[in-house]
Short mmCIF file of C-alpha atoms in Angstrom, two decimals:
data_model
loop_
_atom_site.label_atom_id
_atom_site.label_comp_id
_atom_site.label_asym_id
_atom_site.label_seq_id
_atom_site.Cartn_x
_atom_site.Cartn_y
_atom_site.Cartn_z
CA MET A 281 -0.67 0.29 0.42
CA THR A 282 3.41 5.15 -3.71
CA ALA A 283 5.50 7.12 -4.68
CA THR A 284 9.04 6.02 -2.87
CA PRO A 285 11.20 6.92 0.20
CA ALA A 286 14.75 6.07 0.49
CA VAL A 287 15.37 2.49 1.76
CA GLY A 288 18.46 1.24 3.42
CA THR A 289 21.05 4.28 4.36
CA ALA A 290 19.95 6.58 1.48
CA PRO A 291 18.00 9.98 3.34
CA GLY A 292 15.17 10.62 3.66
CA PRO A 293 11.58 9.45 2.73
CA PRO A 294 11.25 10.58 -0.99
CA ALA A 295 14.18 8.45 -2.50
CA ALA A 296 13.20 4.68 -2.28
CA PRO A 297 10.73 2.46 -3.17
CA ALA A 298 7.92 2.56 -1.35
CA PRO A 299 7.28 -0.12 0.92
CA VAL A 300 3.58 -2.02 2.37
CA GLY A 301 1.05 -0.22 4.77
CA ALA A 302 0.81 -1.89 8.15
CA PRO A 303 -1.46 -5.35 7.12
CA THR A 304 -4.42 -5.44 8.83
CA ALA A 305 -4.92 -9.21 9.88
CA GLU A 306 -7.24 -10.19 13.24
CA PRO A 307 -5.72 -11.25 16.20
CA ALA A 308 -6.14 -15.21 15.06
CA ALA A 309 -4.42 -17.78 12.99
CA ARG A 310 -7.68 -18.02 10.98
CA PRO A 311 -8.58 -14.04 10.17
CA ARG A 312 -11.90 -12.85 11.59
CA HIS A 313 -13.10 -11.58 8.61
CA ASP A 314 -15.30 -13.97 6.13
CA LEU A 315 -12.80 -13.44 3.24
CA PRO A 316 -10.01 -15.48 4.42
CA VAL A 317 -8.65 -15.32 0.67
CA LEU A 318 -7.34 -12.00 0.92
CA GLU A 319 -4.29 -13.08 3.63
CA VAL A 320 -3.06 -14.23 0.40
CA TYR A 321 -2.62 -10.92 -0.80
CA ARG A 322 -1.03 -9.67 1.75
CA ALA A 323 2.04 -12.50 1.32
CA ALA A 324 2.61 -11.40 -1.96
CA ALA A 325 2.48 -7.77 -1.15
CA ALA A 326 5.11 -8.27 1.66
CA ALA A 327 6.90 -11.02 -1.18
CA LEU A 328 7.15 -7.60 -4.02
CA VAL A 329 8.27 -5.41 -0.97
CA LEU A 330 10.84 -7.48 0.12
CA LEU A 331 11.75 -8.10 -4.14
CA THR A 332 12.08 -4.39 -4.14
CA HIS A 333 13.52 -3.37 -1.06
CA VAL A 334 16.76 -6.16 -1.45
CA GLY A 335 16.90 -5.61 -5.24
CA PHE A 336 17.56 -1.61 -4.81
CA GLU A 337 20.39 -2.43 -1.79
CA SER A 338 21.69 -5.26 -4.42
CA GLY A 339 21.74 -3.49 -7.20
CA ALA A 340 19.50 -5.71 -9.27
CA GLY A 341 16.57 -3.35 -9.27
CA THR A 342 18.27 -0.47 -11.17
CA ARG A 343 20.02 -2.08 -13.90
CA GLY A 344 20.00 -5.38 -15.56
CA PRO A 345 17.35 -7.07 -16.47
CA TRP A 346 14.50 -7.37 -13.86
CA ALA A 347 15.45 -4.25 -12.83
CA GLY A 348 12.04 -2.59 -13.91
CA TRP A 349 10.35 -6.15 -12.13
CA LEU A 350 11.51 -5.37 -9.01
CA ALA A 351 12.47 -1.76 -9.02
CA ARG A 352 8.07 -1.65 -8.95
CA GLY A 353 7.69 -4.11 -6.24
CA ASP A 354 6.82 -1.22 -4.27
CA ALA A 355 3.46 -1.39 -5.88
CA GLY A 356 3.01 -3.83 -3.07
CA VAL A 357 1.83 -0.57 -0.69
CA ALA A 358 -1.68 -0.16 -3.24
CA VAL A 359 -2.30 -3.63 -2.09
CA PHE A 360 -2.11 -2.86 1.09
CA PHE A 361 -3.74 0.86 1.52
CA VAL A 362 -6.73 -0.73 -1.00
CA LEU A 363 -7.15 -3.74 1.46
CA SER A 364 -7.23 -1.47 4.65
CA GLY A 365 -9.92 0.34 2.68
CA PHE A 366 -11.83 -2.79 2.11
CA LEU A 367 -11.43 -4.14 5.49
CA LEU A 368 -12.14 -1.41 7.77
CA MET A 369 -15.30 -0.09 5.52
CA ARG A 370 -16.78 -3.45 5.69
CA PRO A 371 -17.95 -3.54 9.08
CA ARG A 372 -19.92 0.18 8.39
CA VAL A 373 -21.62 -1.00 5.56
CA LEU A 374 -22.72 -4.08 7.04
CA ALA A 375 -23.66 -1.98 10.37
CA ALA A 376 -25.36 0.86 8.01
CA ARG A 377 -27.56 -2.17 6.35
CA GLY A 378 -28.48 -3.80 10.07
CA ARG A 379 -26.70 -6.79 9.54
CA ALA A 380 -23.64 -6.24 11.58
CA PRO A 381 -23.56 -4.07 15.34
CA ALA A 382 -22.49 -0.90 15.13
CA VAL A 383 -19.01 0.32 14.88
CA ARG A 384 -18.14 2.50 17.97
CA ALA A 385 -15.09 4.63 17.38
CA ALA A 386 -13.13 3.91 21.17
CA PRO A 387 -13.03 -0.11 20.39
CA TYR A 388 -12.31 0.31 16.79
CA LEU A 389 -9.51 2.72 17.53
CA TRP A 390 -7.96 0.32 20.78
CA ARG A 391 -8.20 -2.40 18.52
CA ARG A 392 -6.38 -1.26 16.10
CA ALA A 393 -3.45 0.11 18.30
CA VAL A 394 -3.33 -3.42 19.68
CA ARG A 395 -3.05 -4.43 16.24
CA LEU A 396 -0.54 -2.60 15.11
CA VAL A 397 1.24 -0.92 18.70
CA PRO A 398 2.72 -4.21 20.33
CA ALA A 399 4.67 -5.64 17.07
CA TYR A 400 5.62 -2.23 16.07
CA LEU A 401 7.58 -1.34 19.18
CA LEU A 402 9.36 -5.04 19.49
CA ALA A 403 10.70 -4.38 15.83
CA VAL A 404 12.29 -0.66 17.45
CA ALA A 405 14.17 -2.84 19.92
CA GLY A 406 15.70 -4.86 17.49
CA LEU A 407 16.53 -1.92 14.87
CA ALA A 408 18.36 -0.60 17.67
CA LEU A 409 19.92 -4.05 18.78
CA LEU A 410 20.71 -5.21 14.97
CA VAL A 411 21.21 -2.00 12.79
CA PRO A 412 24.53 -0.11 13.96
CA GLY A 413 23.70 3.19 11.50
CA ALA A 414 20.52 4.31 13.44
CA ALA A 415 21.65 3.17 17.13
CA ALA A 416 24.21 6.01 16.23
CA ARG A 417 21.14 8.42 15.76
CA PRO A 418 19.97 11.07 17.58
CA GLY A 419 17.54 11.13 20.05
CA ALA A 420 14.77 12.76 18.30
CA ASP A 421 15.04 10.24 15.20
CA TRP A 422 14.34 7.64 17.37
CA LEU A 423 11.57 9.99 19.60
CA ARG A 424 10.15 10.18 15.62
CA ALA A 425 10.53 6.04 15.24
CA TRP A 426 9.18 5.36 18.68
CA THR A 427 6.30 7.84 18.21
CA LEU A 428 5.87 6.68 14.97
CA THR A 429 5.24 10.23 13.62
CA SER A 430 9.12 9.81 11.41
CA VAL A 431 6.63 10.52 8.03
CA TYR A 432 6.22 14.21 8.98
CA HIS A 433 9.68 14.69 9.54
CA GLU A 434 11.43 16.22 6.53
CA GLY A 435 14.55 14.47 7.19
CA PRO A 436 16.12 10.86 7.32
CA LEU A 437 14.41 8.13 8.56
CA LEU A 438 16.32 5.50 10.67
CA PRO A 439 18.49 3.14 8.52
CA GLY A 440 16.46 -0.03 8.64
CA PHE A 441 13.16 1.85 9.08
CA THR A 442 12.49 3.71 6.17
CA HIS A 443 9.65 1.92 5.04
CA THR A 444 7.44 2.44 8.94
CA TRP A 445 6.15 6.12 6.54
CA SER A 446 3.04 3.55 5.43
CA LEU A 447 2.31 3.01 9.17
CA GLY A 448 1.88 6.73 10.10
CA THR A 449 0.17 6.89 6.26
CA GLU A 450 -2.13 3.97 7.58
CA ILE A 451 -2.90 5.50 11.36
CA SER A 452 -3.70 8.27 10.04
CA PHE A 453 -6.46 6.94 7.85
CA TYR A 454 -7.73 4.60 10.38
CA VAL A 455 -8.12 8.05 12.29
CA ALA A 456 -9.75 9.94 9.21
CA LEU A 457 -12.03 6.11 8.70
CA PRO A 458 -15.02 7.08 10.95
CA LEU A 459 -14.87 10.84 9.60
CA LEU A 460 -14.41 9.50 6.22
CA ALA A 461 -18.01 6.75 6.45
CA VAL A 462 -20.34 9.29 8.25
CA LEU A 463 -19.76 11.69 4.51
CA TRP A 464 -20.06 8.12 2.41
CA LEU A 465 -23.00 6.58 4.03
CA GLY A 466 -24.48 9.61 6.07
CA ARG A 467 -24.61 9.81 10.21
CA SER A 468 -27.80 7.42 9.98
CA GLY A 469 -26.53 5.00 7.47
CA ARG A 470 -29.90 4.49 6.58
CA SER A 471 -29.82 5.57 3.46
CA VAL A 472 -27.41 2.81 2.35
CA GLY A 473 -28.84 1.17 -1.36
CA ARG A 474 -31.12 3.64 -2.32
CA THR A 475 -30.51 4.89 -5.71
CA TRP A 476 -29.19 8.54 -4.10
CA HIS A 477 -27.49 7.38 -2.31
CA GLY A 478 -25.18 5.56 -5.03
CA ARG A 479 -24.53 9.31 -6.27
CA ARG A 480 -23.38 10.54 -3.41
CA VAL A 481 -21.00 7.59 -3.15
CA LEU A 482 -19.98 8.88 -6.41
CA ALA A 483 -19.77 12.53 -5.40
CA VAL A 484 -17.13 11.60 -2.13
CA VAL A 485 -15.28 9.47 -4.26
CA VAL A 486 -14.85 11.82 -6.85
CA LEU A 487 -13.71 14.46 -3.66
CA LEU A 488 -10.98 12.00 -2.49
CA VAL A 489 -9.52 11.61 -5.78
CA VAL A 490 -9.85 15.01 -6.75
CA VAL A 491 -8.36 15.82 -2.88
CA ALA A 492 -5.80 13.51 -3.57
CA THR A 493 -4.64 14.52 -7.17
CA ALA A 494 -4.27 17.97 -6.43
CA TRP A 495 -1.84 17.07 -3.17
CA ARG A 496 0.08 14.82 -5.27
CA LEU A 497 0.16 17.46 -7.68
CA GLY A 498 0.92 20.14 -5.40
CA TRP A 499 3.57 19.46 -3.16
CA ALA A 500 5.58 17.26 -6.33
CA THR A 501 5.61 20.58 -8.00
CA SER A 502 5.93 23.41 -5.34
CA SER A 503 9.12 25.25 -4.91
CA ALA A 504 9.19 25.09 -1.02
CA GLY A 505 11.71 22.11 -1.64
CA ARG A 506 9.71 19.87 0.80
CA LEU A 507 9.35 16.24 -0.16
CA ALA A 508 7.35 14.46 3.41
CA PRO A 509 4.00 15.58 2.65
CA LEU A 510 3.54 13.42 -0.87
CA TYR A 511 3.29 10.89 1.83
CA TRP A 512 1.11 12.04 3.99
CA LEU A 513 -2.90 10.78 4.11
CA PRO A 514 -3.99 13.52 1.69
CA GLY A 515 -1.51 12.11 -1.19
CA TYR A 516 -3.36 8.32 -0.52
CA LEU A 517 -7.00 8.90 -0.37
CA ASP A 518 -7.84 7.68 -3.62
CA TRP A 519 -6.48 4.19 -2.92
CA PHE A 520 -7.99 3.81 0.67
CA ALA A 521 -10.86 5.20 -1.59
CA ALA A 522 -10.92 2.67 -3.62
CA GLY A 523 -11.10 -0.05 -0.80
CA MET A 524 -14.44 1.31 0.44
CA GLY A 525 -15.70 1.27 -2.66
CA LEU A 526 -15.09 -1.75 -3.08
CA ALA A 527 -16.82 -2.63 0.48
CA TRP A 528 -19.64 -0.77 -0.55
CA LEU A 529 -20.17 -2.45 -3.44
CA ARG A 530 -20.13 -5.53 -2.49
CA GLU A 531 -22.40 -4.80 0.62
CA HIS A 532 -24.40 -1.92 0.01
CA ARG A 533 -27.25 -4.47 -1.30
CA GLY A 534 -26.57 -7.42 0.72
CA ASP A 535 -25.65 -9.57 -2.63
CA GLY A 536 -22.25 -9.89 -2.93
CA GLY A 537 -22.30 -6.54 -5.11
CA PRO A 538 -23.25 -6.11 -8.59
CA ARG A 539 -24.53 -8.81 -10.85
CA TRP A 540 -22.20 -7.85 -13.83
CA LEU A 541 -19.42 -7.68 -11.57
CA ARG A 542 -19.88 -11.46 -9.95
CA GLU A 543 -19.77 -12.66 -13.86
CA ALA A 544 -17.13 -10.38 -14.37
CA ALA A 545 -15.46 -11.63 -11.93
CA ALA A 546 -16.19 -15.46 -12.29
CA ALA A 547 -13.20 -15.84 -15.01
CA PRO A 548 -10.28 -14.77 -13.02
CA GLY A 549 -7.69 -15.18 -15.42
CA ALA A 550 -8.66 -12.28 -17.00
CA TRP A 551 -8.35 -10.20 -14.16
CA PHE A 552 -4.69 -11.84 -13.20
CA ALA A 553 -3.60 -10.96 -17.30
CA MET A 554 -4.81 -7.45 -16.52
CA ALA A 555 -3.12 -7.05 -13.29
CA ALA A 556 0.25 -8.49 -15.15
CA ALA A 557 0.12 -6.55 -17.91
CA THR A 558 -0.70 -2.49 -15.76
CA TYR A 559 2.86 -4.79 -14.03
CA TRP A 560 3.96 -4.97 -16.83
CA VAL A 561 3.38 -1.58 -18.20
CA ALA A 562 5.09 0.30 -14.32
CA THR A 563 7.98 -1.23 -14.81
CA THR A 564 8.81 0.52 -18.07
CA ARG A 565 10.11 3.97 -17.99
CA LEU A 566 7.29 5.65 -18.31
CA VAL A 567 6.83 5.81 -14.88
CA GLY A 568 10.29 7.13 -13.85
CA PRO A 569 14.09 6.17 -12.57
CA TYR A 570 14.61 2.35 -11.43
CA ASP A 571 17.09 4.38 -9.40
CA LEU A 572 16.90 7.49 -6.63
CA SER A 573 17.00 9.92 -9.79
CA PRO A 574 13.67 11.84 -9.00
CA ALA A 575 10.85 11.19 -11.31
CA THR A 576 9.15 13.87 -12.86
CA ALA A 577 5.27 14.98 -11.60
CA ALA A 578 3.60 13.38 -14.62
CA GLU A 579 5.85 10.49 -14.47
CA SER A 580 5.30 10.19 -10.63
CA ALA A 581 1.35 10.42 -11.22
CA VAL A 582 1.04 7.60 -14.30
CA LYS A 583 2.93 5.72 -11.25
CA HIS A 584 0.10 6.44 -8.67
CA VAL A 585 -2.95 5.39 -10.84
CA LEU A 586 -0.70 2.56 -12.70
CA TYR A 587 -0.34 0.97 -8.61
CA LEU A 588 -3.83 1.76 -7.70
CA VAL A 589 -5.15 -0.52 -11.32
CA LEU A 590 -3.22 -2.81 -10.05
CA ALA A 591 -4.29 -3.17 -6.62
CA LEU A 592 -7.93 -2.87 -8.22
CA VAL A 593 -8.04 -5.61 -10.65
CA LEU A 594 -6.35 -8.00 -8.35
CA LEU A 595 -8.80 -8.13 -5.91
CA VAL A 596 -12.03 -8.12 -7.75
CA PRO A 597 -11.83 -11.85 -8.25
CA ALA A 598 -11.43 -11.90 -4.73
CA VAL A 599 -13.81 -9.41 -3.56
CA PHE A 600 -16.50 -10.61 -5.68
CA GLY A 601 -15.85 -14.17 -6.72
CA ASP A 602 -16.88 -17.81 -6.10
CA PRO A 603 -15.72 -18.66 -3.20
CA ALA A 604 -15.56 -22.11 -4.46
CA ALA A 605 -13.35 -21.10 -7.44
CA ARG A 606 -10.65 -23.77 -7.64
CA TRP A 607 -7.57 -20.89 -7.13
CA GLN A 608 -10.03 -19.51 -4.16
CA VAL A 609 -9.44 -22.89 -2.25
CA LEU A 610 -5.69 -22.78 -3.58
CA ALA A 611 -5.19 -19.26 -2.00
CA ARG A 612 -7.08 -19.93 1.50
CA SER A 613 -4.78 -23.29 1.97
CA ARG A 614 -3.07 -23.12 5.21
CA PRO A 615 0.15 -22.07 5.18
CA LEU A 616 -1.02 -18.79 2.40
CA VAL A 617 -3.27 -17.54 5.50
CA TRP A 618 -0.44 -18.31 8.01
CA ALA A 619 1.85 -16.29 5.58
CA GLY A 620 -0.55 -13.63 5.17
CA THR A 621 -1.20 -13.76 9.03
CA VAL A 622 2.22 -12.55 9.49
CA SER A 623 3.02 -10.50 6.83
CA TYR A 624 2.93 -7.44 9.36
CA GLY A 625 5.76 -8.51 11.47
CA PHE A 626 7.56 -9.22 7.96
CA PHE A 627 7.05 -6.05 6.96
CA LEU A 628 9.00 -4.52 10.41
CA TRP A 629 11.24 -7.17 10.56
CA HIS A 630 12.59 -7.52 6.38
CA MET A 631 14.28 -4.31 6.47
CA VAL A 632 15.67 -4.20 9.71
CA VAL A 633 17.28 -8.26 8.85
CA LEU A 634 18.30 -6.70 5.18
CA ILE A 635 19.99 -3.13 6.22
CA ALA A 636 21.79 -5.40 9.55
CA ILE A 637 23.63 -7.42 7.00
CA VAL A 638 24.64 -4.66 4.90
CA GLN A 639 26.10 -2.61 7.09
CA ARG A 640 27.86 -5.50 9.76
CA PHE A 641 29.15 -7.46 7.17
CA ASP A 642 30.37 -4.12 5.58
CA LEU A 643 28.91 -4.70 1.80
CA ARG A 644 28.65 -1.87 -0.93
CA THR A 645 25.35 -1.20 -1.46
CA PHE A 646 24.15 -1.89 -5.11
CA ASP A 647 26.72 -4.49 -6.04
CA ILE A 648 25.93 -7.37 -4.26
CA PRO A 649 24.56 -10.81 -5.21
CA PHE A 650 21.06 -10.60 -5.82
CA LEU A 651 19.52 -14.50 -4.74
CA PRO A 652 21.86 -14.48 -1.61
CA LEU A 653 20.91 -11.42 -0.57
CA LEU A 654 17.45 -12.05 -0.79
CA ALA A 655 17.70 -15.12 0.38
CA ALA A 656 19.95 -14.03 3.88
CA THR A 657 17.76 -11.65 4.78
CA ALA A 658 13.75 -13.31 3.77
CA LEU A 659 14.49 -16.20 5.77
CA PRO A 660 16.03 -14.81 9.31
CA ALA A 661 12.73 -12.33 8.59
CA LEU A 662 9.95 -14.86 8.58
CA ALA A 663 11.42 -16.20 11.29
CA LEU A 664 11.31 -13.25 13.35
CA SER A 665 8.14 -12.32 12.33
CA ALA A 666 6.73 -16.39 13.13
CA LEU A 667 7.70 -15.36 16.67
CA SER A 668 6.57 -12.04 16.57
CA TRP A 669 3.21 -12.96 15.89
CA HIS A 670 3.18 -16.37 18.20
CA LEU A 671 4.72 -14.79 21.11
CA VAL A 672 3.93 -11.50 21.43
CA GLU A 673 1.46 -10.51 19.08
CA ARG A 674 -1.15 -12.77 19.39
CA PRO A 675 -0.73 -13.35 22.84
CA LEU A 676 -1.26 -10.10 23.46
CA GLN A 677 -4.76 -9.18 21.44
CA ARG A 678 -6.45 -12.30 23.18
CA ARG A 679 -5.83 -10.27 25.57
CA LEU A 680 -6.36 -6.83 25.12
CA ARG A 681 -8.23 -6.62 21.79
CA ASN A 682 -11.83 -6.24 23.98
CA VAL A 683 -10.78 -4.05 27.04
CA VAL A 684 -12.01 -1.92 25.81
CA ARG A 685 -15.92 -1.95 24.04
#
């Protein structure tokens, strides 16, 4: 769940492939939502982020035959942001239809905090222990890291934690969602499903797209020289709105979505082919350079739209397709659901492990064999994310998530 912040030790949020936003899996080995197929999307998006960061550090993402495919793995953040919009908006649409309890602000925000904070704080502690370049940074940088406010600072993020800008954006969406839902559904939500309400939803979607576009273009062409605002929530409202729109289309009439969309989703191969074609276009220079050279405003805009299209066409067959389809049965297999469940920890730890390897072994960035670095990063990161989930995240969520009711 994105214009790209720096990876590794490169300065500042704007310079590198943007990693994923925080996944929103609930605290059980089996997802609490009734669409477990979505967990495979978390796993796939996390894998894309891993590839783009290892590609950057190794140099394989800036040159060579696979440079474009590796460099554009930051498209995973679009998948995460659209997923967040869908999963967090869906209970509100169901509640407005009278098919689920109303979503109250205090329990909702508490559960979001319980989901994110323990694993995050554990990863910050791991960063301090494992990455020498981060440990040497000023206390102000660490304060911003501990409070998840680094995205609002113009300076460089901590080495090994440059990807956490997206968590700041994700949290901003969590806070803004109750207001966005009121705009979308009305204060009472009683009008959901009426013809005029469809026009209201369309107006809100257009508004959010206009705000996001104006925000991004405004800062991209500003003479102020500030780049951090490009990574704030307003610039990604259209991605979150896309997920919210999927939730509304699926649930506002209580029939699983419009008939034409369900029939179209019955051909998942066509949607996945469209996704592959969209990704291929994104791998070209049409959307900007592969390295740290700045992209033009036009290139960034095209990239932003292509990533949104990619996330949408990927999700349509999962959201509106037949759960009994063979691909969905495979995607709901226990290993893939587990991989999606621990993907938040993997998101946090993979960069910590990657930069720790580069710094502690004094490797030369852009001149490291790709496959060995990929394996050396992925395996420890997966082990740490599993330990984080099973020993910290899941126990705390089971104990704490219902404290606020």
